[in-house]
Structures are given as C-alpha cells and as structure tokens.
mmCIF file of C-alpha atoms in Angstrom:
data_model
loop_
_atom_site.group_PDB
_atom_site.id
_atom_site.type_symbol
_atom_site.label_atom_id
_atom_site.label_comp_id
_atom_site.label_asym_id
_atom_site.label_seq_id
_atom_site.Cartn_x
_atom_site.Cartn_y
_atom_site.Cartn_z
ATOM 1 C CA UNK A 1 0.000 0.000 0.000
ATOM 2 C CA UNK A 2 2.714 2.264 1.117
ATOM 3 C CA UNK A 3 4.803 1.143 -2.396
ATOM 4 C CA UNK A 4 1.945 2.510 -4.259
ATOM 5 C CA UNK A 5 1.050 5.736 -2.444
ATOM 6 C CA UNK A 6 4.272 6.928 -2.947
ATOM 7 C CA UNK A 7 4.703 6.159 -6.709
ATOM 8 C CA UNK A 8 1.866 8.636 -7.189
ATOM 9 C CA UNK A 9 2.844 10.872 -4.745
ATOM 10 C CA UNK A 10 5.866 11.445 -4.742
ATOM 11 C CA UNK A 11 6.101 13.953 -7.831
ATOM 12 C CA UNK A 12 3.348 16.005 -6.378
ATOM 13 C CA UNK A 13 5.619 16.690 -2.603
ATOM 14 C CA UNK A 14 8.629 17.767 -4.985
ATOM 15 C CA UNK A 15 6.051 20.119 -7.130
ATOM 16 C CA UNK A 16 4.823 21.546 -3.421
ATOM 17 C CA UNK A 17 7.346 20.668 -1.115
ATOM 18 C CA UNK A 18 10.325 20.553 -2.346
ATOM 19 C CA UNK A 19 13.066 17.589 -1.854
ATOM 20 C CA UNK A 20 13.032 16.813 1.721
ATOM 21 C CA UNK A 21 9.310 15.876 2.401
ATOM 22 C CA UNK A 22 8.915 17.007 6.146
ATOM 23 C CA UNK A 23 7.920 19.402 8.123
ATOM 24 C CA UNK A 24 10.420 21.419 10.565
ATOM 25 C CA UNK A 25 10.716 23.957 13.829
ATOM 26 C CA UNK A 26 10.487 26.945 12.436
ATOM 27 C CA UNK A 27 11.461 30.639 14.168
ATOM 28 C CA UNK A 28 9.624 33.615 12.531
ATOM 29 C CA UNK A 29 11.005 35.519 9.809
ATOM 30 C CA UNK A 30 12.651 32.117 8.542
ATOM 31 C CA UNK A 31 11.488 30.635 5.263
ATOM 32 C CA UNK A 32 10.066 27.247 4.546
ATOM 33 C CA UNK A 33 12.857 25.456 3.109
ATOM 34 C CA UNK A 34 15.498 27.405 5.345
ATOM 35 C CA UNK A 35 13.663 25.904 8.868
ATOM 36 C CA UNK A 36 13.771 22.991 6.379
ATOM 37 C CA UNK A 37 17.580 22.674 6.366
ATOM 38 C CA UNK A 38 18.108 24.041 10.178
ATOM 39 C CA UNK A 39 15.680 20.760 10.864
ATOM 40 C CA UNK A 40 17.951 19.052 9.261
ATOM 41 C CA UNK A 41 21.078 20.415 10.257
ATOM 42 C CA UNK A 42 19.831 19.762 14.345
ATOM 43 C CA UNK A 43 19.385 16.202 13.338
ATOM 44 C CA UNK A 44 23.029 15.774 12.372
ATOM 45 C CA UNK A 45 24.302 17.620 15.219
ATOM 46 C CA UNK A 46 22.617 15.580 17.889
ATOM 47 C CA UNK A 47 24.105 12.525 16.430
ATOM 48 C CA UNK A 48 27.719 14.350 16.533
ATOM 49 C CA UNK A 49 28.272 13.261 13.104
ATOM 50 C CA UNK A 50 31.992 13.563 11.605
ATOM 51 C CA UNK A 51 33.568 13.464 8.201
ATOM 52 C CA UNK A 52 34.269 9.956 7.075
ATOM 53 C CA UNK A 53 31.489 8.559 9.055
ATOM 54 C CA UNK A 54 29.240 5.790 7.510
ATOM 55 C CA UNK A 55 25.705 7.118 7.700
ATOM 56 C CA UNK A 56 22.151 5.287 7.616
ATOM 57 C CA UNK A 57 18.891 6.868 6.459
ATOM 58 C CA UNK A 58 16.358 5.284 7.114
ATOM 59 C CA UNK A 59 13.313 5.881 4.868
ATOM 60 C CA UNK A 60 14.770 8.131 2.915
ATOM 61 C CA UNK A 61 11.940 9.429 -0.108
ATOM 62 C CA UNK A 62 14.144 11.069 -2.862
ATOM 63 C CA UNK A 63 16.888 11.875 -0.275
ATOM 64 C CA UNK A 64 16.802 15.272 0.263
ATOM 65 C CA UNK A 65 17.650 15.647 3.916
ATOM 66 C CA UNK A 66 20.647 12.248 2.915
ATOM 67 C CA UNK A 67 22.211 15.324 0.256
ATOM 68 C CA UNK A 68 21.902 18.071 2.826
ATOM 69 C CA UNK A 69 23.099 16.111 5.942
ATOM 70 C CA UNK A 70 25.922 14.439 3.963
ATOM 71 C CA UNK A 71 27.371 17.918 2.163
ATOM 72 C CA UNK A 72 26.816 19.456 5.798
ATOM 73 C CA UNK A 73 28.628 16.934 7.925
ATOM 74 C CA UNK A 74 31.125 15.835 5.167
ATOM 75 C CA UNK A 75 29.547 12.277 5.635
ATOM 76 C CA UNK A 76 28.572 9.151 3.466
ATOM 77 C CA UNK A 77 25.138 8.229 3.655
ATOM 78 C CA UNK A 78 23.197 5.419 2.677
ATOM 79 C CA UNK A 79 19.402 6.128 1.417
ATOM 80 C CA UNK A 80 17.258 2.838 2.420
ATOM 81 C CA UNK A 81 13.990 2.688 0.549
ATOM 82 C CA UNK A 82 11.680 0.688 -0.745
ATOM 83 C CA UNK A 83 9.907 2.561 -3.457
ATOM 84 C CA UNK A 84 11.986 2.026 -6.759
ATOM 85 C CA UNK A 85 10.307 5.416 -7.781
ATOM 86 C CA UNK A 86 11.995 7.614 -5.310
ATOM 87 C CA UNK A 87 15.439 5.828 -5.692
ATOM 88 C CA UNK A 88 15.411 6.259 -9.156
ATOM 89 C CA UNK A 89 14.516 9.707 -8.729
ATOM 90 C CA UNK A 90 17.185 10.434 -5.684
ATOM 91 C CA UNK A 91 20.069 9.032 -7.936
ATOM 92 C CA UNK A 92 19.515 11.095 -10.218
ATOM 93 C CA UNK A 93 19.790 14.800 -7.525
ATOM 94 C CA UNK A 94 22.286 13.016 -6.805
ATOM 95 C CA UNK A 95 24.299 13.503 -9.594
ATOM 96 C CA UNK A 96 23.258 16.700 -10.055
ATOM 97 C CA UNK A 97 24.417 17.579 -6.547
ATOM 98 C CA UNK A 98 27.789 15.939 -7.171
ATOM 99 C CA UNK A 99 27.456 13.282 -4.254
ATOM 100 C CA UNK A 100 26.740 10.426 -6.144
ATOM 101 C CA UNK A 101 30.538 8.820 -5.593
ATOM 102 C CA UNK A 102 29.570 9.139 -1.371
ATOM 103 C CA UNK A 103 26.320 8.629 -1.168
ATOM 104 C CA UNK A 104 24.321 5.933 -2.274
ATOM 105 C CA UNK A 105 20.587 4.203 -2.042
ATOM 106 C CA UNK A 106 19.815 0.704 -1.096
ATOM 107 C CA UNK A 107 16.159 -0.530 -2.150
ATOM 108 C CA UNK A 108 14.242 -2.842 1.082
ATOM 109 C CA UNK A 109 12.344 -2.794 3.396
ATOM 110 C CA UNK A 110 13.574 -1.572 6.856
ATOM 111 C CA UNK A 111 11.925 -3.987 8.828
ATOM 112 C CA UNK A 112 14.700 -6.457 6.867
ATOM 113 C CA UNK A 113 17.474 -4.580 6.410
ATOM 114 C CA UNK A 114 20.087 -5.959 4.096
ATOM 115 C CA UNK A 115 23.298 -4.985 5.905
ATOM 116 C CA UNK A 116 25.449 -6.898 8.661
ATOM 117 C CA UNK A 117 25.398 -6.125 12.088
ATOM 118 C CA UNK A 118 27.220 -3.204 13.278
ATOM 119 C CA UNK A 119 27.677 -1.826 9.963
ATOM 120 C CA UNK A 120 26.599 2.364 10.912
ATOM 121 C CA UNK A 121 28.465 4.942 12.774
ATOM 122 C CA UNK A 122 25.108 6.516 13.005
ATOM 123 C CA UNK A 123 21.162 6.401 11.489
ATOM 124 C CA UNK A 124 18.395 8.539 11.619
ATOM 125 C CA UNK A 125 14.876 8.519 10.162
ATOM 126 C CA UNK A 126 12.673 11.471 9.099
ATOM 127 C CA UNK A 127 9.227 10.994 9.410
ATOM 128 C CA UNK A 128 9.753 7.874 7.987
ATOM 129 C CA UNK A 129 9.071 4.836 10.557
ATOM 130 C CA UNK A 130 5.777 6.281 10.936
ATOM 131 C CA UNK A 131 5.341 3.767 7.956
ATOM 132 C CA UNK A 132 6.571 0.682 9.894
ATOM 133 C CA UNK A 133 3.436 -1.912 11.156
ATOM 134 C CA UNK A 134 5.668 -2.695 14.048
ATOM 135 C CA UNK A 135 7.684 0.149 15.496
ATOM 136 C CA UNK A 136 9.576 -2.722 18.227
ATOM 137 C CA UNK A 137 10.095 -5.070 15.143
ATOM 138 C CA UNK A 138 11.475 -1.208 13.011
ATOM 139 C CA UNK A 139 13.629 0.053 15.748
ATOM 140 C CA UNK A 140 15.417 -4.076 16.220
ATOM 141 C CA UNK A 141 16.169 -3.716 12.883
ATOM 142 C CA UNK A 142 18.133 -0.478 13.379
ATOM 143 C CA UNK A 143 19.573 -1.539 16.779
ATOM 144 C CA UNK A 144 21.018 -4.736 15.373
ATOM 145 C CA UNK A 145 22.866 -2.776 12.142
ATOM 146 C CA UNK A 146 24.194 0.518 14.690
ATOM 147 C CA UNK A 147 27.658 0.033 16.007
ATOM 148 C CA UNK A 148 27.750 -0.666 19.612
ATOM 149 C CA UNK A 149 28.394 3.379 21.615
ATOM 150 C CA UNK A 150 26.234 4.524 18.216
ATOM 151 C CA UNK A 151 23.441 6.872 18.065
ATOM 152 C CA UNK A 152 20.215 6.805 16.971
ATOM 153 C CA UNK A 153 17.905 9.991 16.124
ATOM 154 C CA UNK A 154 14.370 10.530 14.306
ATOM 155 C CA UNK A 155 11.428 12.519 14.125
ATOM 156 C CA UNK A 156 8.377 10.624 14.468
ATOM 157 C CA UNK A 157 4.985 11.417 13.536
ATOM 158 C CA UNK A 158 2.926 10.573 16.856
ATOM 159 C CA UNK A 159 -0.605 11.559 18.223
ATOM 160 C CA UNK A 160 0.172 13.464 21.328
ATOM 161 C CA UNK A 161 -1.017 13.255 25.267
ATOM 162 C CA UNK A 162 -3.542 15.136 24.386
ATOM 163 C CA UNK A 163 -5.355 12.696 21.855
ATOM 164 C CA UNK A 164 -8.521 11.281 23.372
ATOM 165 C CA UNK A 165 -9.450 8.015 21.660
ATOM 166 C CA UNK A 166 -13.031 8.207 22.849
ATOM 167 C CA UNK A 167 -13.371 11.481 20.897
ATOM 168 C CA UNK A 168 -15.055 10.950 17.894
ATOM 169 C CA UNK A 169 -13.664 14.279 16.056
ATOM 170 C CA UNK A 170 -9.939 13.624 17.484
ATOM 171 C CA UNK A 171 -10.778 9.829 15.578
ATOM 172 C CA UNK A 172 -12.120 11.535 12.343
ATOM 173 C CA UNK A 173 -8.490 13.782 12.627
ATOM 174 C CA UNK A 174 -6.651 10.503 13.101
ATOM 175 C CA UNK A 175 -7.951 8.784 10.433
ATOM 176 C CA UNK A 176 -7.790 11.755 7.554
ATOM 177 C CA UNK A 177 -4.386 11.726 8.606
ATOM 178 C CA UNK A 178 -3.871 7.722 8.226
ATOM 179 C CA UNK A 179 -5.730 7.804 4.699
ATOM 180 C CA UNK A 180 -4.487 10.356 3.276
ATOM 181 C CA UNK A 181 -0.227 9.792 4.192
ATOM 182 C CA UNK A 182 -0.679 6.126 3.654
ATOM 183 C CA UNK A 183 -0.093 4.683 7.327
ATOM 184 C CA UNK A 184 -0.675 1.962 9.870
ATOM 185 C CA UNK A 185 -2.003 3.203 12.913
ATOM 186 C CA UNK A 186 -0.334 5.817 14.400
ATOM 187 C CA UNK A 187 1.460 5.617 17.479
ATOM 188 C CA UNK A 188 1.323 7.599 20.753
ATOM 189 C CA UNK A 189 4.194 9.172 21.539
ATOM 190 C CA UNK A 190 5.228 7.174 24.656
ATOM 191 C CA UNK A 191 4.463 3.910 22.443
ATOM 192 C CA UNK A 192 7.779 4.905 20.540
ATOM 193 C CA UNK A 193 9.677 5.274 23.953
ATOM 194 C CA UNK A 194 8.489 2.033 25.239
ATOM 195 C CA UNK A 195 9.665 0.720 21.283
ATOM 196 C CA UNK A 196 12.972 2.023 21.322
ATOM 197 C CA UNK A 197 13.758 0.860 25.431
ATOM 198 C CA UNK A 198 12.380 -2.662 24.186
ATOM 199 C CA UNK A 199 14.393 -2.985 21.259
ATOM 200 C CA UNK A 200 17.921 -2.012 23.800
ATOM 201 C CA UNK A 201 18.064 1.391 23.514
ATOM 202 C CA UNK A 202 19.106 3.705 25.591
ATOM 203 C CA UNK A 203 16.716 6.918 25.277
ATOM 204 C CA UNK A 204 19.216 10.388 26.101
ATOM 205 C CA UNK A 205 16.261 12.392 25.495
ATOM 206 C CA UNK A 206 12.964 13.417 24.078
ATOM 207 C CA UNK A 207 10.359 16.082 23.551
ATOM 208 C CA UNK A 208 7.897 17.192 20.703
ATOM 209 C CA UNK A 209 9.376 20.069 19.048
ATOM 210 C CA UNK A 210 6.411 21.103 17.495
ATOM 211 C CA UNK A 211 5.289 22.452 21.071
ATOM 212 C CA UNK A 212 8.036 25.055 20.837
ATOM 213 C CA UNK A 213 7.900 26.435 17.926
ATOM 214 C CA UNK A 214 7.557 29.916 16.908
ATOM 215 C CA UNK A 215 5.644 29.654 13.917
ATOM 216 C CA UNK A 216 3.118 26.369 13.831
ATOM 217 C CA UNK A 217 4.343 23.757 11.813
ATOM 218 C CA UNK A 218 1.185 23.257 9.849
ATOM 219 C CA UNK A 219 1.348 26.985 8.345
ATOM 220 C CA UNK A 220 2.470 26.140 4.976
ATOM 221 C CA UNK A 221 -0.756 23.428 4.803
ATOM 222 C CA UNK A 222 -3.027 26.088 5.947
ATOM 223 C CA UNK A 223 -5.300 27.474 3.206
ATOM 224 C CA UNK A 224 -6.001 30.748 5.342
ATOM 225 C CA UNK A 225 -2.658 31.211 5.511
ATOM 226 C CA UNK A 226 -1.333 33.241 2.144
ATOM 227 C CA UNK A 227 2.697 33.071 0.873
ATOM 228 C CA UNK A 228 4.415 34.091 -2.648
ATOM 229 C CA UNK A 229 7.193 31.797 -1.393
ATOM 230 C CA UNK A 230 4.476 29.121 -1.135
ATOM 231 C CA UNK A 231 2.490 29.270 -3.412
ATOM 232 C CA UNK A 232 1.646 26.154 -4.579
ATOM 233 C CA UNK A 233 0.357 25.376 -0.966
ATOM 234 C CA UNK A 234 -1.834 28.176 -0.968
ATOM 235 C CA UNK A 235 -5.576 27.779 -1.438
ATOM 236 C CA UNK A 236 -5.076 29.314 -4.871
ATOM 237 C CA UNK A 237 -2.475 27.338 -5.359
ATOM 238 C CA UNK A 238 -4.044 24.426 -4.877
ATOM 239 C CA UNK A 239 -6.973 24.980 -7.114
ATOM 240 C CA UNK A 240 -4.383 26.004 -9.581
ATOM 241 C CA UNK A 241 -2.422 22.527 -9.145
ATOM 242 C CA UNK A 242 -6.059 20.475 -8.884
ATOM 243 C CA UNK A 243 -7.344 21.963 -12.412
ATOM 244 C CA UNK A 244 -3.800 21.206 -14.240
ATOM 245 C CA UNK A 245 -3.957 18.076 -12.900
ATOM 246 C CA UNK A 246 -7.161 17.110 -14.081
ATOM 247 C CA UNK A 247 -6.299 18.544 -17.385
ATOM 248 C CA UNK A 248 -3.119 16.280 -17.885
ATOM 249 C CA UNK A 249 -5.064 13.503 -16.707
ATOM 250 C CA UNK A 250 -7.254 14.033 -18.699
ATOM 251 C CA UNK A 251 -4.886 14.343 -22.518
ATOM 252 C CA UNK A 252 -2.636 11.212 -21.217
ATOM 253 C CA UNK A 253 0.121 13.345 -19.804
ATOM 254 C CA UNK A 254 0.048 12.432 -16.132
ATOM 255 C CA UNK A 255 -0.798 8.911 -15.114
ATOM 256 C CA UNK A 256 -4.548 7.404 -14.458
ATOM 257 C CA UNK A 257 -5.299 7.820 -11.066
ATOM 258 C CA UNK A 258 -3.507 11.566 -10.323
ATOM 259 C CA UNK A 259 -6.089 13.542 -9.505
ATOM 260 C CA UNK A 260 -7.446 10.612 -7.003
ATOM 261 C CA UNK A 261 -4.036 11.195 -5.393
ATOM 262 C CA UNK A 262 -4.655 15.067 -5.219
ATOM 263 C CA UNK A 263 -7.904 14.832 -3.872
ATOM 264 C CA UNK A 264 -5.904 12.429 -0.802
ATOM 265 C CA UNK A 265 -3.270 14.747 -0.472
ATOM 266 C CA UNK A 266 -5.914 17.718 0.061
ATOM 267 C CA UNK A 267 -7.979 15.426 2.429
ATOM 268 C CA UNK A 268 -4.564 14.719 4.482
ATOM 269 C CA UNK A 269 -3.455 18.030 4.618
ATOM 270 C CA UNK A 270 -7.088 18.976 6.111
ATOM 271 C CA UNK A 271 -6.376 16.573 8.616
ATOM 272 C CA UNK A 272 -2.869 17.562 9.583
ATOM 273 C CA UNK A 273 -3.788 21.645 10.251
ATOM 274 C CA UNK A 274 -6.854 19.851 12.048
ATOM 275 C CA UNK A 275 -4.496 17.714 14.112
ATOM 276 C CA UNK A 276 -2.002 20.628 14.910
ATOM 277 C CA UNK A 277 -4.302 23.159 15.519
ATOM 278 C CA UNK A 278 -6.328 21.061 18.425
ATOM 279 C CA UNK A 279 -2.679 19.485 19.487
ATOM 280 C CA UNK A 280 -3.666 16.238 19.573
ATOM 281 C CA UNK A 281 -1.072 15.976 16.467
ATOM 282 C CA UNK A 282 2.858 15.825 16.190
ATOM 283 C CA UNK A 283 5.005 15.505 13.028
ATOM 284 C CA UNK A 284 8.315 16.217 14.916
ATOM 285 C CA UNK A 285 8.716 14.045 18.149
ATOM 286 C CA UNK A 286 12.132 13.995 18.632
ATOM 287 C CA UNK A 287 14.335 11.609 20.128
ATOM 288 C CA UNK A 288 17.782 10.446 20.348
ATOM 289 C CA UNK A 289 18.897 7.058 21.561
ATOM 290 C CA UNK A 290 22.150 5.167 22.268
ATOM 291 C CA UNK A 291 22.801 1.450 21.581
ATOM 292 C CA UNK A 292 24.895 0.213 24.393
ATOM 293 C CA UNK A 293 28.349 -1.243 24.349
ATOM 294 C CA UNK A 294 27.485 -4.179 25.527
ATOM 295 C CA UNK A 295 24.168 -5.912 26.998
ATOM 296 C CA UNK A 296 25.003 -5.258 30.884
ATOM 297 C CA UNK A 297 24.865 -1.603 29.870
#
C-alpha cells in the first residue's frame, strides 16, 4: 500500500514541497525550506556526526535531507527505501548535486534490512518509521545494524497526550491523517519510547518540538494562511495545481489515477492543520537514543 502511495505521490511533494518531504521547527522571519535545512542540520548535530562517518537513512523518499546532511557533515550516507520510484529519482539529484561517488541508495524494506550487524556509525529517520506496522520489530532492525556506543535519532509522527481516543472528532483527525499519508495506525508518543527501550536502547532524550515552535508547523498546509514563497500550498495554489492536474489527466500526460491522489493529499493536509491546531497531532517528536556497548549496559 505504502509502495503505491508513494509512486503517485511522490512527484506532487517535490512540485509543493520541495526535496526533503517534512515538516520542521520553524522561528519567525525564517522561510520554509530554510527551517527545512536548520531541521535538518539539528538532526546531524545531535548525532555528533563527523567526516568519514558511515551514515544510515532510514526511509529516505528522494533523499533530500541524505544530500543536505551528507554535504553538511562531510559524511557518506546510505538512502534505504523501498519505493523504486523515489530511488530512481534520488540518484539522479544526486548527480546533479555531485554526491553520487559518497552517497548511495539501497532498495528494502527496513523492517529487513540488508546490511550486517554493526555496519553504521550513526542512522536517523525522518518521518519515515511512521510507515513501519511494528515500530519494536522497526527500531530491532536499526539496533542490530548501529555500532555498539552509536546513536540513533528521528522525528516521528505521533498523536500526542492530548489525543482522546473516545473522541469521535480527534478519531475523524486521526484517520484523515492515516488515509491520506498512507499509514498503519499511528502511534502515541510514549508507544515509541516504550519501542525504542524494548528494542535495547538507551533513550538520552525526548520532547515534541512542534510544542516550541515559533511559527506552527502546519502553516504552509493552511489554506487561510497566504505566501508568494508558497504558493503552490496556498488555497489558490491548490486549485491552480487540482485543475492542471485534471487537465493532464485528462490528454494522457500524467498517469490514471492523479487527480485521485490530489484529492488524498488535500484530504490529508485537512487533517494535519486539524491535528495541529487542536494538538492532539505531532510531526516532529524527537528523540535520540544510544545502543549500548554491551548488553550489561
């Protein structure tokens, strides 16, 4: 299901989004794609990345955030995915970006990762294991190919405390979100904790970030919300996008089924301001984790 979501679409987050599909902190007077990059940036900090290190991303769409982390931290990083879509499509920015002897993808499934143990200095994931049906059986997987000392960082998408499960609008929320991103059942956010602590890690800390930051997170999705720099995200950008869509569906020159996809992508995004504005919502719960260096640790 997943495989197929993203094959149609993935072409529509680069038209709107850009290369790195996520969201980020962002402080006011800061641009989309810049809080885009700091996001990123943070990520590769925590993990105290240095040049020469061997770098897992886990999930990795077109590999965006794998270009900017790797040119930022002087880093090789592997993209795991398991869309042949997006690889294709990442190998070839790659090129472009001049990164392609470095950095590399890997197509499977990360709940059967096709590495040896202890084969990463680090890994991180990006709204990515969101995806898995299992997030113990995901975050095993990731424990058993991190060296031993080795960090471990993501951003999870996760309903917050403040989701009630016997509230039937905070269920319609849920599920918009579910549909229309092409996921399991999303977890809670102490779920992942428990996950990670079950799988051997050892959690260093955690926190939404979405809480603390200056300008919401779900601006750019917001179709009150009006930006030249986003235009495409806009209400009138949308209609724009919908209409062209249905056009080229229409004359053969985008594929059966793309303004099906559209009409999801609208319904999700409905669901994510919904889900940020009531808090119940969280694209960016952070944390960072250490693998031991041995068991008795």
């Amino acid at each position: 299901m997943v495989n197929k979501y993203y094959d149609l679409a993935t072409s529509f987050y680069e038209f709107g989004w850009g290369e790195s599909f996520h969201f980020a902190h962002r402080f006011k007077g800061e641009s989309l794609q810049e809080s885009i990059k700091r996001h990123e940036h943070f990520l590769a900090l925590q993990l105290g990345l240095k040049p020469g290190h061997k770098v897992l991303d886990v999930g990795c769409g077109i590999g965006g955030p794998l270009r900017e982390i790797a040119r930022f931290s002087l880093t090789s990083v592997t993209g795991l995915n398991n869309n042949e879509y997006q690889i294709a499509r990442g190998k070839v920015l790659n090129c472009i970006a001049g990164i392609d002897k470095t950095c590399d993808f890997v197509k499977a499934d990360f709940m059967k990762m096709p590495f040896p143990d202890s084969s990463f200095d680090a890994i991180y994931a990006i709204e990515a294991t969101c995806h898995a049906p299992d997030a113990y059986g995901c975050y095993s997987e990731i424990y058993r190919v991190l060296k031993p000392g080795q960090f471990f960082a993501a951003y999870e998408w996760c309903m917050t405390d403040s989701f009630d499960p016997s509230n039937q609008e905070h269920q319609k929320i849920k599920s918009e979100i579910e549909i229309g991103n092409g996921l399991p059942d999303i977890r809670i956010t102490g779920q992942c904790i428990e996950a990670l602590k079950k799988a051997g890690f050892e959690v260093i800390w955690s926190k939404d970030l979405a809480a603390s930051s200056p300008v919401p997170w779900y601006l750019p999705l917001d179709k009150n919300h009006f930006s030249l720099s986003s235009f495409r995200l806009t209400a009138p950008g949308r209609f724009f996008t919908r209409n062209m869509v249905k056009v080229l569906e229409f004359v053969g020159l985008a594929p059966q089924g793309s303004q099906r996809v559209q009409d999801f992508l609208e319904k999700a995004a409905e669901g994510l301001v919904e889900g940020g504005r009531k808090e119940i919502f969280t694209p960016m719960f952070f944390f960072l984790a250490r693998k031991p260096h041995s068991q008795s640790q």
